[in-house]
Coordinates of C-alpha atoms in Angstrom, one line a residue:
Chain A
X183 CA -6.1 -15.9 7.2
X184 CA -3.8 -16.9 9.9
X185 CA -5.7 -14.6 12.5
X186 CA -9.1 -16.2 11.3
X187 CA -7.9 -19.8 11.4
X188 CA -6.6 -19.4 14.9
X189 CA -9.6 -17.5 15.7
X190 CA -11.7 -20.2 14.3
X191 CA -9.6 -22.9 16.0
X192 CA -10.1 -20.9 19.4
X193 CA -13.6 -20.6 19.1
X194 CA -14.2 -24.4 18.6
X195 CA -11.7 -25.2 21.2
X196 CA -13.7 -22.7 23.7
X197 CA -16.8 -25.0 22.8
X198 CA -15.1 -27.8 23.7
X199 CA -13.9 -27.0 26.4
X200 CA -17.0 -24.9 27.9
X201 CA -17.3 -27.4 30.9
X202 CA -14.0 -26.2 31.9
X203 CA -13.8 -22.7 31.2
X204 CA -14.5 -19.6 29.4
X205 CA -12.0 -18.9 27.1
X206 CA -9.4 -16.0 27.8
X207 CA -9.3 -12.9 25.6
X208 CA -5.8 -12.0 24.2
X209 CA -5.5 -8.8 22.1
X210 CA -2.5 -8.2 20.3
X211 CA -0.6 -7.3 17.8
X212 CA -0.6 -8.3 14.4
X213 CA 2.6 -9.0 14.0
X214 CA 3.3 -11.3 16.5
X215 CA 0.2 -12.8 15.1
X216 CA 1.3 -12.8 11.0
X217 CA 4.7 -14.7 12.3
X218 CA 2.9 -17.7 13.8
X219 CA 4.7 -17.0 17.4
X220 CA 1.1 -17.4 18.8
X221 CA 0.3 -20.4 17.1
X222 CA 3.0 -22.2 18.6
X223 CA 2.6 -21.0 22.1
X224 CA -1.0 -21.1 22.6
X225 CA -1.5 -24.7 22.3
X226 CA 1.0 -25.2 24.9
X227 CA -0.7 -22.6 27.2
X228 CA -3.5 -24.5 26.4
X229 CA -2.5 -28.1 27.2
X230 CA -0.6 -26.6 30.2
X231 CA -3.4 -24.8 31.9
X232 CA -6.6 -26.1 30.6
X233 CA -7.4 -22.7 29.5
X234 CA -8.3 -22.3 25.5
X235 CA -6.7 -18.5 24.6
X236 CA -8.7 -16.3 22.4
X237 CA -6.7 -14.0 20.4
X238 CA -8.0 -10.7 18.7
X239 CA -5.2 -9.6 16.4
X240 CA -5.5 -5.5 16.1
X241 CA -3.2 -2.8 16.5
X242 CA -1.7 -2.0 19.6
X243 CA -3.5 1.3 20.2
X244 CA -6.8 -1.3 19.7
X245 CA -5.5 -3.8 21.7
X246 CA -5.2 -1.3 24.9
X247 CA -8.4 0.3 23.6
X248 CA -10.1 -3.3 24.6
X249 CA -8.0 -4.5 27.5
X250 CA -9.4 -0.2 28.9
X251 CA -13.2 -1.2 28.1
X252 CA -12.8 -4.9 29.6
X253 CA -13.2 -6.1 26.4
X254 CA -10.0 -8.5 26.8
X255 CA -8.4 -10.3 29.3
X256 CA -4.6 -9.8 28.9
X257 CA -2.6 -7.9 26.1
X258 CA 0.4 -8.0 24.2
X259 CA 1.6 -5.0 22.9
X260 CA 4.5 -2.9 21.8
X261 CA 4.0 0.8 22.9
X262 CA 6.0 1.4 26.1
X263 CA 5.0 5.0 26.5
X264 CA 1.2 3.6 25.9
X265 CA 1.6 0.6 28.1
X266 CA 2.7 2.8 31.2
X267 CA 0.0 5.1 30.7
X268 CA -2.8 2.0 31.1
X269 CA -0.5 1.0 33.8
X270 CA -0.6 4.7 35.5
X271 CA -4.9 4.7 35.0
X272 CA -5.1 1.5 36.9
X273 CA -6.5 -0.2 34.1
X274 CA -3.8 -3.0 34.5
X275 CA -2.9 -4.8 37.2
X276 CA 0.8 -6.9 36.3
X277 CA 2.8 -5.8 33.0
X278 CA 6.1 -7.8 32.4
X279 CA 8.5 -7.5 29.7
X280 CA 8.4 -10.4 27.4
X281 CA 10.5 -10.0 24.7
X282 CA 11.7 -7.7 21.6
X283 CA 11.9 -7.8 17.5
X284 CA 14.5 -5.5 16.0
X285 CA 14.4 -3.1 12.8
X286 CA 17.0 -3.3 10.2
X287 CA 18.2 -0.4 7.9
X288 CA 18.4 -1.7 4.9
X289 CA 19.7 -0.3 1.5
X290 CA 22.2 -0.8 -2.1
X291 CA 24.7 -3.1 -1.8
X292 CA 26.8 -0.5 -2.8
X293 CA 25.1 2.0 -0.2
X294 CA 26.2 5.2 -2.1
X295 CA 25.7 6.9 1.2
X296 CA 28.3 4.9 3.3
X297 CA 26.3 4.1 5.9
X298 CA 27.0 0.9 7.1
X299 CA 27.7 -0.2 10.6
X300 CA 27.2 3.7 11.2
X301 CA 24.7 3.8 14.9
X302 CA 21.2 4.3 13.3
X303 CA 20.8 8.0 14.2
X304 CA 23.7 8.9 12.1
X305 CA 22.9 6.4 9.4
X306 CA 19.9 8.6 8.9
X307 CA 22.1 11.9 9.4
X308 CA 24.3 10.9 6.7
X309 CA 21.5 10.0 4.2
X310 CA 19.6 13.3 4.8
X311 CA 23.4 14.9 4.4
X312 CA 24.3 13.1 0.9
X313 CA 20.9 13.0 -0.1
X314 CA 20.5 9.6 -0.7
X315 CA 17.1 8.5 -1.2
X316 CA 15.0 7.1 1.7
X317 CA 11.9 5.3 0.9
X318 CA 9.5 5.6 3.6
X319 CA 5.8 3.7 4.8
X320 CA 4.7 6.9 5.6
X321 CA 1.6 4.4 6.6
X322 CA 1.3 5.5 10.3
X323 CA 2.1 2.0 11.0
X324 CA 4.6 1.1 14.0
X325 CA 7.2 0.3 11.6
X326 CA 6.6 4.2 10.0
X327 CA 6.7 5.5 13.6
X328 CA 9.7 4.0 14.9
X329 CA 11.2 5.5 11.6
X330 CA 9.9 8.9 12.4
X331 CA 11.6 8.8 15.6
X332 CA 14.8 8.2 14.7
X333 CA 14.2 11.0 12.1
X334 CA 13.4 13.1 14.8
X335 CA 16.6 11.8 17.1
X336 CA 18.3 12.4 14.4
X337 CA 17.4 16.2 13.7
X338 CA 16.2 15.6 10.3
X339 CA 13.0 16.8 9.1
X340 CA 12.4 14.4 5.8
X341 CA 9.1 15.8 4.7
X342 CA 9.1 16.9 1.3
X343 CA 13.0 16.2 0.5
X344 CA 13.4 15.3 -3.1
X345 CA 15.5 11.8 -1.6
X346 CA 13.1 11.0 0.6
X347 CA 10.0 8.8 -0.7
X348 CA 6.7 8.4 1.1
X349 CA 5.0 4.8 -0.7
X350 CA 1.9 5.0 2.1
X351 CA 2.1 1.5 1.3
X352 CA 2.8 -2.0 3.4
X353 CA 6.3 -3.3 3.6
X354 CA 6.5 -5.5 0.7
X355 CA 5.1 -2.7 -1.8
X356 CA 7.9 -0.2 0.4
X357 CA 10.8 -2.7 -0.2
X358 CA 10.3 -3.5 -3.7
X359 CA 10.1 0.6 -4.5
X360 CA 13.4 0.7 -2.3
X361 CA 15.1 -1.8 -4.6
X362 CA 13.8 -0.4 -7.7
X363 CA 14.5 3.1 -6.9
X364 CA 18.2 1.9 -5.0
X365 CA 16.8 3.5 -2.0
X366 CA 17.4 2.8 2.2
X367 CA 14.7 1.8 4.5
X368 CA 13.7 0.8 7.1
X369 CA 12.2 -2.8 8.1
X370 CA 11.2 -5.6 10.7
X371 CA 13.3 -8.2 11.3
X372 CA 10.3 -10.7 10.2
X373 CA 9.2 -9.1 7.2
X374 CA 12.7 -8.6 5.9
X375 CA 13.4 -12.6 6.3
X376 CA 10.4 -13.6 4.3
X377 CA 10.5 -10.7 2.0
X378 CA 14.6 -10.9 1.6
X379 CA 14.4 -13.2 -2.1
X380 CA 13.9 -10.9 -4.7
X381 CA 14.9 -7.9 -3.2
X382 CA 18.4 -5.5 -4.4
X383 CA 19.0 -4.6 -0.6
X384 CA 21.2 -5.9 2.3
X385 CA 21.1 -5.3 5.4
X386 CA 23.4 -2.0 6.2
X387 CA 22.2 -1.7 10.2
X388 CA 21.3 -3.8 13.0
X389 CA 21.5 -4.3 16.9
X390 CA 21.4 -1.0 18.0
X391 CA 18.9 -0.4 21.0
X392 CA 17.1 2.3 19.2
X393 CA 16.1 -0.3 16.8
X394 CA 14.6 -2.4 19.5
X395 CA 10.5 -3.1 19.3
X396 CA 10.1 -4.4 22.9
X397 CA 6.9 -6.3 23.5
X398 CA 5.1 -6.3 27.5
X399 CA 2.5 -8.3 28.2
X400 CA -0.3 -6.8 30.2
X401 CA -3.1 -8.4 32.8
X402 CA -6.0 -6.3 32.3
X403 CA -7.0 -5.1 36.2
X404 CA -9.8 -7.0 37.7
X405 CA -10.6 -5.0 40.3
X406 CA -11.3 -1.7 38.0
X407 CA -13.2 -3.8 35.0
X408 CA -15.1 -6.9 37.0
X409 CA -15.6 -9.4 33.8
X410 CA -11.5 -9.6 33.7
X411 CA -10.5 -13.1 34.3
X412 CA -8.1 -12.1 35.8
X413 CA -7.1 -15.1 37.7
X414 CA -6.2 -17.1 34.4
X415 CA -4.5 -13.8 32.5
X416 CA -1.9 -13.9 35.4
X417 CA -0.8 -17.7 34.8
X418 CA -0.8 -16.5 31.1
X419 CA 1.4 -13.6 31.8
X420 CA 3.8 -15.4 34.1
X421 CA 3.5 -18.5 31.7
X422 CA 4.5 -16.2 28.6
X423 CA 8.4 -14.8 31.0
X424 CA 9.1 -18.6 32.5
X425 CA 12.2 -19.8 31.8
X426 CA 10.7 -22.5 29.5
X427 CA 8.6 -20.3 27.2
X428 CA 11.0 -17.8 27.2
X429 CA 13.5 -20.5 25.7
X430 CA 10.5 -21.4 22.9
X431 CA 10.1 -17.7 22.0
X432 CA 13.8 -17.6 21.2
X433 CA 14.1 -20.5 19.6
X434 CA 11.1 -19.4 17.5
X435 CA 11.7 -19.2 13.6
X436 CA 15.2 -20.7 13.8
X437 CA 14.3 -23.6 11.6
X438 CA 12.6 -21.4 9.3
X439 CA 14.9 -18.6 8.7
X440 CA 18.2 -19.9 10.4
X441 CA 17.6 -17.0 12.7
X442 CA 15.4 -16.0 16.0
X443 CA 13.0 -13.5 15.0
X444 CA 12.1 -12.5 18.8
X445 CA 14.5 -12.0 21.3
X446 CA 13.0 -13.2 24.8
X447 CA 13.4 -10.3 27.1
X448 CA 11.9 -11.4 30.6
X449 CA 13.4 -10.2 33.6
X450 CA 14.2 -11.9 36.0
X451 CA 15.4 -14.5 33.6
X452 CA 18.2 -15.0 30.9
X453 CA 20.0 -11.6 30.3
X454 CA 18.7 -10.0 26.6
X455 CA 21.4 -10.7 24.3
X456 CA 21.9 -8.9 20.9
X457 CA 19.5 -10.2 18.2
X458 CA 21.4 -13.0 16.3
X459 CA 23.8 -11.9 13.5
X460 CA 22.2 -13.2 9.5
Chain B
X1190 CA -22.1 15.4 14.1
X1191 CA -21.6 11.8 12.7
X1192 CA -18.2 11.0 11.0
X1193 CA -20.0 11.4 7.4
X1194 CA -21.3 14.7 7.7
X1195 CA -18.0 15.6 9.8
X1196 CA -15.6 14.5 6.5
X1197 CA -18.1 16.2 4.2
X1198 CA -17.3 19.3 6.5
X1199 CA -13.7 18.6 6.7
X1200 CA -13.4 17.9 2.7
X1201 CA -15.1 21.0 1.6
X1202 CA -12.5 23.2 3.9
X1203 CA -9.7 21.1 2.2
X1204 CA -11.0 22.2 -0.9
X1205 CA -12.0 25.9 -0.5
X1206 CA -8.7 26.3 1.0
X1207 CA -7.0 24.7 -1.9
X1208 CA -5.0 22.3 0.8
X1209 CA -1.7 21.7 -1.7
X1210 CA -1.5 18.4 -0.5
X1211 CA -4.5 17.9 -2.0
X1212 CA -3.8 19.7 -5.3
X1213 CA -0.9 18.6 -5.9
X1214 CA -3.0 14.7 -6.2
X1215 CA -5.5 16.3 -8.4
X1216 CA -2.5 17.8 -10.8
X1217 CA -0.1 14.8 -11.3
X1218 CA -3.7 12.9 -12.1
X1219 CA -4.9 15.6 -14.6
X1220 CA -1.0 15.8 -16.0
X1221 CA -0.8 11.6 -16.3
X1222 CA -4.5 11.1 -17.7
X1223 CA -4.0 14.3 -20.0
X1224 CA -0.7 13.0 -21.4
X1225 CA -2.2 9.2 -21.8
X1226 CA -4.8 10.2 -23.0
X1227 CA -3.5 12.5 -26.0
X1228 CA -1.3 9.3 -26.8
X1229 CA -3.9 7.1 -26.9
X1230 CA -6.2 9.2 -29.2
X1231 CA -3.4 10.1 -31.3
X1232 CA -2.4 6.5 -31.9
X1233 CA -6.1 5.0 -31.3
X1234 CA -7.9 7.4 -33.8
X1235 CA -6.1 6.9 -36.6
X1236 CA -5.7 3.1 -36.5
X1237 CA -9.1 2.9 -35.7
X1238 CA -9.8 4.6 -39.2
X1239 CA -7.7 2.8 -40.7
X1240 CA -8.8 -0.4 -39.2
X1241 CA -12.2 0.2 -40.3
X1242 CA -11.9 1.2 -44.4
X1243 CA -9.0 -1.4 -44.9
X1244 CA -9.4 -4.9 -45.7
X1245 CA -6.1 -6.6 -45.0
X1246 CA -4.7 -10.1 -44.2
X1247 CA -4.7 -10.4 -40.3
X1248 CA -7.1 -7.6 -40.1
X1249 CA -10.1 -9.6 -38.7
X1250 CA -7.6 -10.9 -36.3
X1251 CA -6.3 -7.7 -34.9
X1252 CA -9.5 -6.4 -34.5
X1253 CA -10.2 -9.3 -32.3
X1254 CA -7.3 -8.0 -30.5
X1255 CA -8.8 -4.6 -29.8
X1256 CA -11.6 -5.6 -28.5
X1257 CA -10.0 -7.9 -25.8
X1258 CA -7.9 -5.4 -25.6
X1259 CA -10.8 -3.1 -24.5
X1260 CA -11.9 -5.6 -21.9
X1261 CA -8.1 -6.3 -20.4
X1262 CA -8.5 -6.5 -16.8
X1263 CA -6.2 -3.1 -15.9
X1264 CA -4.3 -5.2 -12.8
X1265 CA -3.3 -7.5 -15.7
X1266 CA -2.1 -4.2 -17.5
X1267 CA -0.1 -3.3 -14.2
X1268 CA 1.4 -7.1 -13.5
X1269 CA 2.5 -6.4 -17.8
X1270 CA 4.2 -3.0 -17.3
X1271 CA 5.7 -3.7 -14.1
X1272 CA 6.9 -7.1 -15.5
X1273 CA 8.6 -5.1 -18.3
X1274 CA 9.7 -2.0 -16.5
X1275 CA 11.3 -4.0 -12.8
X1276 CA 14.8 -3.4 -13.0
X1277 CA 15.1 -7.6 -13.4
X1278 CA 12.4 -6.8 -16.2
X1279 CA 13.8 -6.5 -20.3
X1280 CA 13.7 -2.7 -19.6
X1281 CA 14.9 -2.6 -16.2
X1282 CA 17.7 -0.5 -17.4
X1283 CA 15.4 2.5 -18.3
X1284 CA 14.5 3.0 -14.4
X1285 CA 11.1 3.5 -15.2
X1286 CA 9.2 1.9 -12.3
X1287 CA 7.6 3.6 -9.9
X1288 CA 7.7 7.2 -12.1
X1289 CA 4.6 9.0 -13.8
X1290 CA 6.2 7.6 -16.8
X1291 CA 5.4 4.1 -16.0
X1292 CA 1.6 5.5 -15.0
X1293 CA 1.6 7.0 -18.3
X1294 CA 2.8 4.0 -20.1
X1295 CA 0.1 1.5 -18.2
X1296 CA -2.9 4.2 -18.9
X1297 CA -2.2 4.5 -22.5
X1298 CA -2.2 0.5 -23.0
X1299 CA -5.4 0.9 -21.1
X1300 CA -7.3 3.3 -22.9
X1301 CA -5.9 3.2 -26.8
X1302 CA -8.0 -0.1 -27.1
X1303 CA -10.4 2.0 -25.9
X1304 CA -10.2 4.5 -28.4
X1305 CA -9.4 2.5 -31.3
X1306 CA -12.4 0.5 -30.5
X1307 CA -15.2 2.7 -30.3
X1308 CA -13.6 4.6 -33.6
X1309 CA -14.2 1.9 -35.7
X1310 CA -17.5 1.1 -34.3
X1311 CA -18.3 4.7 -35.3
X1312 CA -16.3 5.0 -38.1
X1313 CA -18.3 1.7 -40.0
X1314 CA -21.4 3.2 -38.7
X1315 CA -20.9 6.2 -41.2
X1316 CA -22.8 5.5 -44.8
X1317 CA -20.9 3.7 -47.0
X1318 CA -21.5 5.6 -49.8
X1319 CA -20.0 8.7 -47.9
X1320 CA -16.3 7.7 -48.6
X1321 CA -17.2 7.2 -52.8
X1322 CA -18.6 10.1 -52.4
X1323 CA -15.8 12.2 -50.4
X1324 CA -13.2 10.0 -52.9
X1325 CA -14.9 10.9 -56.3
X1326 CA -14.3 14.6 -55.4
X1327 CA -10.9 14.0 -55.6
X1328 CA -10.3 13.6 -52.2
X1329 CA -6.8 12.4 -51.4
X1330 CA -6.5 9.7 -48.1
X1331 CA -5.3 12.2 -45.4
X1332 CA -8.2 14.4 -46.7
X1333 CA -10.4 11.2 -46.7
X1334 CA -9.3 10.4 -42.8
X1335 CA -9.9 13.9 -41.5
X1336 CA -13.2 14.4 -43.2
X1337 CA -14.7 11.0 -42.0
X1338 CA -13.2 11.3 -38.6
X1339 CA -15.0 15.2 -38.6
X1340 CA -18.5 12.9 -39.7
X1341 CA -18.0 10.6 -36.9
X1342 CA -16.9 12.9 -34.7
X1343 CA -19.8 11.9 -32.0
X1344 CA -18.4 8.0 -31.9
X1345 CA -14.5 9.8 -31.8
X1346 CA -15.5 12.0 -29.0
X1347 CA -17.4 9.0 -27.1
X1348 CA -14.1 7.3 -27.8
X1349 CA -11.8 9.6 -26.3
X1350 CA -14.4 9.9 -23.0
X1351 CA -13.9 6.1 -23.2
X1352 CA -10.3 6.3 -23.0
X1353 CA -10.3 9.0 -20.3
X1354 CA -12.9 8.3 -18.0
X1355 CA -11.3 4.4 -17.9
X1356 CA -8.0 5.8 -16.8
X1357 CA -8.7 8.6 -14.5
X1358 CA -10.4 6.1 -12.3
X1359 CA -8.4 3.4 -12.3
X1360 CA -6.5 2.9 -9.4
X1361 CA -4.6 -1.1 -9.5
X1362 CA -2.2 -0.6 -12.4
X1363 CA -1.4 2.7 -11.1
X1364 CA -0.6 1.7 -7.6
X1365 CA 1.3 -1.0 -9.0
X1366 CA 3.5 0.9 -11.2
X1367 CA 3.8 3.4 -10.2
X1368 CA 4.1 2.4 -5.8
X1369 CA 1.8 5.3 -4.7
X1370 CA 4.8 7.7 -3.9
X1371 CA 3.8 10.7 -2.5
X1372 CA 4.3 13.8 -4.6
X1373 CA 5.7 11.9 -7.4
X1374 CA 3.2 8.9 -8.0
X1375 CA 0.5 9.4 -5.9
X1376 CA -2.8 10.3 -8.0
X1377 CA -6.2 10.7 -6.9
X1378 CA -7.5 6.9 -7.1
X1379 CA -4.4 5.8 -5.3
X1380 CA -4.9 8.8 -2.6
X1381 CA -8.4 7.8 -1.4
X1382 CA -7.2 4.2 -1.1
X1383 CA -4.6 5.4 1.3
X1384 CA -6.3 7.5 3.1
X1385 CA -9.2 5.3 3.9
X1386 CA -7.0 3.2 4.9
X1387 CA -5.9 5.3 7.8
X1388 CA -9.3 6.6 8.7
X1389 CA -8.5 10.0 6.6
X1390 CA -11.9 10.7 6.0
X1391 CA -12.0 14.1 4.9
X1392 CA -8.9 13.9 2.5
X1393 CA -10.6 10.6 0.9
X1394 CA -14.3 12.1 0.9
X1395 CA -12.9 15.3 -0.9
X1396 CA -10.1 13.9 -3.4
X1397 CA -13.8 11.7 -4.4
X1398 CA -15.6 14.9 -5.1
X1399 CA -12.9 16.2 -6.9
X1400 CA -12.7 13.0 -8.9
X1401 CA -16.5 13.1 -9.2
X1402 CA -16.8 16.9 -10.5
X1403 CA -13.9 16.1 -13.1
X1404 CA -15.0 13.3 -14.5
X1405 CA -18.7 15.1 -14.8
X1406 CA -16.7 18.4 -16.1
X1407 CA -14.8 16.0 -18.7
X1408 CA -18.2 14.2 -19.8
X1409 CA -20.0 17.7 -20.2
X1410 CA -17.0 19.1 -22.7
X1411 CA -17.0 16.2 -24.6
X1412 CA -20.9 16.1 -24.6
X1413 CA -20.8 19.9 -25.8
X1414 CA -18.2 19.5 -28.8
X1415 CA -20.3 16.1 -30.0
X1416 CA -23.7 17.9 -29.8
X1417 CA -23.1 22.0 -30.5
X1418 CA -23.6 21.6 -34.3
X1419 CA -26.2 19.0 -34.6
X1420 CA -26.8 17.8 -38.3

């Protein structure tokens, strides 16, 4: 609903605003979509450049689908080994870190497999180990593939364990299964805030790099796809790492959970910190 | 080849080959259904007999209660049992959530209003003067039950379809209660959901024939027992 609205709001704005300028065509994620983060930085892109920002919330393997067709202007994605293959085909011509959302393992308060403050890789080890159950999105989502990777870092093969639980479900079905079934799991940052009331789980990891989800934002190359405005997805890309919008993105969410959901990540810039403690 | 005819492809190999992914859906659905179903006929048929030679205080208004009962919403069924069954629920302590008990439990609240339903539409429909009859041979009430429910066997057969076919299809109290888990939970409504939803064409496409042929095998035996001795 939030993805139409903005849409809508877009499209009217682009109407507006048609003397000036075409709107620009931002594909990205829907998760930095579903938390709002666009909503409050678009308008100030916006007001800022006099260039209305058209976003097409999909997933990332979508979102570099369009920005290879032409189909969008500039991207924001999570998919590093994606993004620098676009990058190596030419079919981008600036990528730039922006920022990152974190994971959280999250399972019993009394988590019966003593995991806590363990590195995530041996969190997983020593579930698979004590058999402790694990319940999984086994979606194919990004959340379910970052989990699959640390399985896999981890030298565990979960697949048809008797502890470990696949809901192919979204994260709220997955959390309330891993409460009711006293299970671990695996979560974004985001989700995990608004989801948090009503749930039997605490948060048993955090802050490692591996559970780092680092977002780049891409200018879709001119030169290879001719319709690319690409003059105007450059300001937005160096727009989205100045100093100034960096600052917002961290600052983003604080009211609402008492915590930063994004951590701003630009380089050159302020250094990354760890994401902020609960 | 377009991605229709490509799933149909795809779905018949999956199940010629018997994929056990694939079985293993089709079981814990035949195994959940089979067991809700027996519950609900052996609970529905009965009352419904009862329901309809008894006059009784209350009575009109209980069978009121069926027949809502037969149009309950099944996602209303699911919010109900998962209310009940979340561990903050009154029998949170039985850790039933999100187990093919908890299926079981939803399906036979589903499909005994069902049964009961349809048994005393077909029960009443039976001559009145067949019970004197059957009772002035000396018929005692067990003996009474059996024969009428053997007379009306077409409405108690149509009943148990009922009962059956609205649980083997239904797919939001299941999810619900029972959180799609795979191996344990996830039955064949739940499975196409899923695997549509991740562009699994040929799993969905052939866990729907399989639900298709099933459901027209079911029909067919129940059809046979109701017609083979036609009066």
């Amino acid at each position: 609903m939030v993805a139409g609205a903005v849409v809508a709001a877009g499209v009217l704005a682009a109407c507006d605003a048609k003397s000036e300028a075409q709107p620009l065509i931002l594909a990205t994620t829907t998760s930095t979509q579903d938390s709002g983060l666009l909503d409050v930085l678009l308008p100030r892109f916006a007001a800022a450049h006099k260039v209305q920002v058209k976003v097409i919330a999909v997933g990332t393997g979508e979102a570099l689908a369009m920005g290879a067709r032409g189909d969008a202007d500039v991207l924001v994605v999570h998919a590093r080994a994606a993004e620098d293959e676009f990058m190596a085909k030419g079919n981008g011509s600036l990528r730039l870190d922006v920022m990152y959302n974190d994971f959280l393992l999250l399972g019993p308060a009394t988590d019966p497999a003593k995991v806590k403050g363990l590195d995530p890789v041996a969190a997983l080890k020593r579930i698979a180990e004590s058999g402790s159950t694990f319940v999984s999105r086994g979606d194919r989502s990004g959340t379910h593939e970052k989990e699959l990777d640390l399985w896999q870092a981890a030298e565990v093969t979960p697949a048809g364990k008797p502890w470990y639980l696949s809901a192919g479900q979204g994260m709220g079905e997955t959390a309330r299964i891993a409460t009711e079934k006293r299970g671990y799991m695996l979560a974004d940052r985001a989700t995990w805030l608004t989801l948090k009331q009503g749930l039997e789980l605490v948060p048993l990891g955090e802050g490692d790099k591996r559970l780092f989800n680092p977002y780049g934002v891409i200018v879709v190359n001119q030169r290879k796809l001719p319709k690319v405005r690409g003059e105007a997805a450059t300001a937005f890309a160096r727009w989205l790492v100045s100093a100034e919008t960096q600052k917002l993105i961290g600052e983003f969410g604080v009211d609402r959970f008492g915590q930063r959901l994004f951590v701003p990540d630009a380089r050159p810039g302020p250094a990354p910190a760890a994401p902020a403690a609960p | 080849m377009s991605p229709i005819a490509e799933g149909l492809a795809q779905a018949f190999s999956l199940i010629v080959r018997g994929d056990p992914g694939l079985l293993r859906v089709i079981w814990l659905s035949l195994w959940a259904t089979g067991i809700a179903t027996t519950v609900a006929m052996v609970v529905g048929v009965p009352t419904g007999v009862f329901l309809a030679l008894r006059r009784f205080p209350g009575r009109n208004l209980f069978v009121t209660f069926v027949n809502a009962g037969m149009g309950i919403p099944p996602v209303v069924v699911g919010l109900l049992v998962f209310l009940l069954l979340a561990r903050s629920g009154p029998l949170g302590g039985l850790d039933l959530l999100y187990t093919p008990t908890a299926i079981i439990v939803a399906q036979v609240i589903i499909a005994t209003p069902q049964v009961i339903g349809v048994t005393i539409a077909g029960i009443q429909g039976l001559d009145e003067r067949l019970v004197l009859q059957i009772v002035s041979l000396g018929a005692g009430r067990a003996q009474l039950y059996l024969k009428l429910v053997r007379e009306a066997r077409v409405a108690v057969l149509a009943a148990l379809a009922a009962g059956f076919g609205a649980i083997i299809s239904e797919v939001g109290a299941v999810m619900m209660v029972g959180g799609n888990i795979q191996g344990q939970t996830r039955v064949m409504t739940s499975a196409i959901v899923l695997e549509t939803r991740q562009g699994n064409f040929a799993m969905a496409i052939a866990l729907s024939i399989v639900l298709l042929v099933i459901a027209l095998v079911i029909n067919g035996a129940f059809t046979w027992l109701q017609q083979r001795r036609p009066r």
